[in-house]
Coordinates of C-alpha atoms in Angstrom, one line a residue:
M9 CA 64.8 77.3 353.9
K10 CA 65.6 79.1 350.7
I11 CA 64.0 77.1 347.8
V12 CA 64.1 77.7 344.0
I13 CA 61.5 76.1 341.8
L14 CA 62.4 75.7 338.1
G15 CA 59.4 76.0 335.8
A16 CA 56.3 78.1 336.5
G17 CA 53.8 75.6 335.0
K18 CA 51.0 73.9 336.9
M19 CA 53.2 71.8 339.2
G20 CA 55.9 74.5 339.7
S21 CA 53.2 77.1 340.6
F22 CA 51.5 74.5 342.9
F23 CA 54.6 73.9 344.9
A24 CA 55.4 77.6 345.1
D25 CA 52.0 78.2 346.5
V26 CA 52.1 75.4 349.1
L27 CA 55.7 76.2 350.2
S28 CA 55.7 80.0 350.2
F29 CA 54.2 80.3 353.7
D30 CA 56.9 78.3 355.4
H31 CA 59.9 79.0 353.2
E32 CA 61.7 81.7 351.2
I33 CA 60.7 80.8 347.6
A34 CA 62.0 81.9 344.2
L35 CA 60.2 80.9 341.0
Y36 CA 62.4 80.7 337.9
D37 CA 61.2 80.6 334.3
I38 CA 62.7 81.9 331.0
D39 CA 59.1 83.0 330.0
P40 CA 58.3 86.2 332.3
H41 CA 54.6 85.9 331.2
R42 CA 54.4 82.6 333.3
L43 CA 55.5 84.4 336.3
R44 CA 52.7 87.1 336.3
F45 CA 50.6 85.6 338.9
A46 CA 53.1 84.2 341.2
F47 CA 52.2 84.9 344.8
N48 CA 54.5 85.5 347.7
T49 CA 57.6 84.5 345.8
L50 CA 60.7 86.1 344.2
R51 CA 60.5 86.0 340.4
M52 CA 63.5 85.1 338.3
T53 CA 64.2 84.8 334.6
R54 CA 67.9 84.6 334.5
P55 CA 70.1 81.8 336.1
E56 CA 72.5 84.4 337.5
E57 CA 69.8 85.5 339.9
I58 CA 69.8 82.1 341.4
Q59 CA 73.4 82.4 342.4
D60 CA 72.6 85.6 344.4
F61 CA 69.7 83.8 346.1
T62 CA 72.0 80.9 347.3
P63 CA 69.1 78.3 347.5
D64 CA 69.2 75.3 350.0
L65 CA 67.0 73.4 347.6
V66 CA 66.1 73.3 344.0
I67 CA 62.8 71.7 342.8
N68 CA 62.9 71.1 339.2
A69 CA 59.3 71.3 337.8
A70 CA 60.3 71.5 334.3
T71 CA 58.5 69.0 331.9
V72 CA 60.3 65.7 331.6
K73 CA 61.7 66.6 328.1
Y74 CA 63.7 69.6 329.7
T75 CA 64.3 68.3 333.2
I76 CA 68.1 67.5 332.8
E77 CA 68.5 70.6 330.5
A78 CA 66.9 72.8 333.2
F79 CA 69.3 71.3 335.9
Q80 CA 72.4 71.9 333.6
T81 CA 71.3 75.5 333.0
V82 CA 71.4 76.4 336.7
L83 CA 74.1 73.9 338.0
P84 CA 76.9 76.5 337.6
Y85 CA 75.1 79.0 339.8
L86 CA 74.4 76.7 342.8
P87 CA 76.3 76.4 346.0
A88 CA 77.9 72.9 346.8
H89 CA 75.3 72.3 349.5
T90 CA 72.3 72.9 347.3
I91 CA 70.0 69.8 347.1
L92 CA 68.9 69.0 343.8
S93 CA 65.3 67.5 343.4
D94 CA 63.0 66.6 340.6
I95 CA 59.4 65.6 340.3
A96 CA 59.6 63.9 336.9
S97 CA 57.1 61.2 336.0
V98 CA 59.7 59.2 334.1
K99 CA 63.2 59.0 335.7
T100 CA 65.2 57.9 332.6
G101 CA 68.6 59.5 332.6
L102 CA 68.3 61.0 336.1
P103 CA 70.3 58.5 338.0
E104 CA 73.2 59.1 335.7
F105 CA 72.9 62.8 335.9
Y106 CA 72.7 62.8 339.7
A107 CA 75.8 60.5 339.8
Q108 CA 78.0 63.1 338.2
A109 CA 76.2 66.3 339.5
R110 CA 78.1 66.2 342.8
H111 CA 75.1 67.5 344.8
P112 CA 73.0 65.8 347.3
F113 CA 69.6 64.9 345.6
V114 CA 66.2 63.6 346.2
S115 CA 63.7 62.4 343.4
T116 CA 60.0 62.2 343.9
H117 CA 56.9 61.8 341.7
P118 CA 53.6 63.5 342.9
M119 CA 51.0 61.3 341.2
F120 CA 48.3 64.0 341.0
G121 CA 47.5 66.9 338.7
P122 CA 46.7 70.3 340.2
T123 CA 44.1 70.7 337.5
F124 CA 41.9 67.9 338.6
A125 CA 43.0 67.1 342.2
N126 CA 41.1 68.7 345.1
L127 CA 44.0 70.6 346.5
S128 CA 42.3 71.2 349.8
D129 CA 42.2 67.6 350.5
L130 CA 44.9 65.4 348.9
S131 CA 44.4 62.5 351.3
T132 CA 43.2 60.2 348.4
Q133 CA 46.2 61.1 346.2
N134 CA 49.6 59.4 346.1
T135 CA 53.3 60.4 345.7
I136 CA 56.5 58.4 345.3
I137 CA 59.8 59.1 346.9
I138 CA 62.8 57.4 345.3
T139 CA 64.9 55.5 347.8
E140 CA 68.4 56.1 346.3
G141 CA 68.1 59.8 347.1
D142 CA 70.0 61.7 349.9
H143 CA 68.8 61.4 353.5
M144 CA 67.7 64.9 352.9
G145 CA 64.7 63.4 351.2
K146 CA 63.1 63.7 354.7
I147 CA 62.3 67.3 353.7
F148 CA 59.9 66.0 350.9
K149 CA 58.5 63.3 353.3
D150 CA 57.6 66.1 355.7
I151 CA 56.2 68.2 352.9
Y152 CA 54.0 65.3 351.5
Q153 CA 52.9 64.2 355.0
R154 CA 51.6 67.7 355.7
L155 CA 49.7 67.6 352.4
R156 CA 48.3 64.3 353.6
L157 CA 49.5 62.4 350.6
N158 CA 49.9 58.7 350.7
I159 CA 53.7 58.0 350.3
F160 CA 55.2 55.0 348.5
E161 CA 59.0 54.4 348.3
Y162 CA 60.6 52.8 345.2
S163 CA 64.0 52.6 343.6
F164 CA 64.6 54.4 340.3
K165 CA 64.1 51.1 338.4
E166 CA 61.0 50.0 340.4
H167 CA 59.5 53.5 339.9
D168 CA 59.6 53.4 336.1
E169 CA 58.4 49.8 336.0
T170 CA 55.5 50.6 338.2
I171 CA 54.7 53.8 336.3
A172 CA 54.6 51.8 333.0
Y173 CA 52.0 49.4 334.6
S174 CA 49.8 51.8 336.6
L175 CA 49.8 54.5 334.1
S176 CA 50.8 53.3 330.7
V177 CA 48.3 50.5 330.7
P178 CA 45.2 52.6 331.4
F179 CA 46.5 55.5 329.3
T180 CA 47.0 53.2 326.3
S181 CA 43.6 51.4 326.8
T182 CA 41.8 54.7 327.0
L183 CA 43.5 56.1 323.9
V184 CA 42.5 52.9 321.8
F185 CA 39.0 53.3 323.1
A186 CA 38.8 57.0 322.2
S187 CA 40.5 56.4 318.8
I188 CA 37.5 54.5 317.5
M189 CA 34.7 56.8 318.8
K190 CA 32.1 58.3 316.4
H191 CA 29.8 61.3 316.8
Q192 CA 26.9 59.1 317.8
E193 CA 24.9 58.9 321.0
A194 CA 25.3 55.8 322.8
P195 CA 23.0 55.1 325.8
G196 CA 25.1 52.6 327.6
T197 CA 26.2 53.4 331.3
T198 CA 29.6 51.8 330.9
F199 CA 30.2 53.5 327.6
K200 CA 29.5 56.9 329.3
K201 CA 32.0 56.1 332.1
H202 CA 34.6 55.2 329.7
M203 CA 33.9 58.4 327.7
D204 CA 34.3 60.5 331.0
I205 CA 37.7 58.9 331.6
A206 CA 38.8 59.4 328.1
R207 CA 37.9 63.1 328.1
G208 CA 39.6 63.5 331.4
L209 CA 42.7 61.9 330.1
L210 CA 42.8 63.9 326.8
S211 CA 42.3 67.2 328.7
E212 CA 45.8 66.6 330.1
D213 CA 48.9 68.2 328.6
D214 CA 50.3 66.6 325.5
Y215 CA 53.8 66.5 327.0
L216 CA 52.5 64.7 330.1
L217 CA 50.8 62.0 328.2
T218 CA 53.8 61.6 325.9
E219 CA 56.4 61.4 328.7
I220 CA 54.4 58.7 330.4
L221 CA 54.0 56.7 327.3
F222 CA 57.6 57.0 326.2
N223 CA 58.6 55.3 329.5
P224 CA 61.2 52.6 328.2
N225 CA 59.0 50.0 330.0
T226 CA 55.8 50.9 328.3
P227 CA 56.3 48.9 325.0
D228 CA 56.3 45.6 327.0
Q229 CA 52.9 46.7 328.7
V230 CA 51.4 47.6 325.3
R231 CA 52.4 44.3 323.7
G232 CA 50.6 42.6 326.6
I233 CA 47.4 44.6 325.8
Q234 CA 47.9 43.7 322.0
K235 CA 48.2 40.0 322.9
Q236 CA 45.1 39.9 325.0
L237 CA 43.1 41.7 322.4
S238 CA 44.2 39.2 319.7
S239 CA 43.2 36.4 322.0
L240 CA 39.8 37.9 322.8
L241 CA 39.2 38.7 319.1
D242 CA 39.9 35.0 318.2
I243 CA 37.4 33.8 320.8
I244 CA 34.8 36.2 319.6
E245 CA 35.2 35.4 315.8
R246 CA 35.0 31.6 316.5
K247 CA 32.1 32.2 319.0
D248 CA 33.8 29.8 321.4
S249 CA 31.5 29.8 324.5
I250 CA 33.9 27.5 326.5
K251 CA 37.0 29.6 325.8
M252 CA 35.0 32.8 326.5
K253 CA 33.9 31.5 329.9
E254 CA 37.5 30.4 330.7
Y255 CA 38.8 33.9 329.6
L256 CA 36.2 35.7 331.8
T257 CA 37.0 33.5 334.7
Q258 CA 40.8 34.3 334.5
V259 CA 40.0 38.0 334.1
R260 CA 37.9 38.0 337.3
K261 CA 40.8 36.3 339.1
N262 CA 43.1 39.0 337.9
I263 CA 41.2 41.8 339.5
K264 CA 40.2 40.2 342.8

């Protein structure tokens, strides 16, 4: 299969690497410097080059801020049979784009980062395939199964709701924790574990953190955290042992 990958960032380069031994790969990026170390792939910096390549599949690995813009740039140069695909972590606007693009499409979300995941063993990592996509989404199911990823299937709506819960909640909680840190030694084991999580999160790209937190479903999740913090603060300030016991009992039930 002839595959064009849009964007030579971490995820684009990762897909180019893992697919280049079984498919004919072209990596497109407007910045030629990002293509310097591309292995076993064609390198493209102009959309016109994509037309000559006549791809069967386009994998859009541009950051979510530019996902639709990247598609619109290359769309005039694609044959009618080309399958469009994205790996965006937030799907806002993509259902509407695909509806008018008049190409088969498949939308997925690999829920791991090439920087921190063990790429030689992805069996503990997850990925999502959007159910509204074309039947050709089987291509990605095959790719992800070969990578030994755990596959979940959601609709566009279910995806963004799930991501708001599974990523926005821990991201927001960790950012609040990190925002009140001081340059002071703290011997607590739990504290150190939280610090490790915070450092890992904040080593991620700002665009990635922003696109997760700007999910339209995130504000409701953050308001839930805010509400619980207010309740807990009230219990602490009143030193209400009975309410604290009830609170802890409920929290334990939540995580069973």
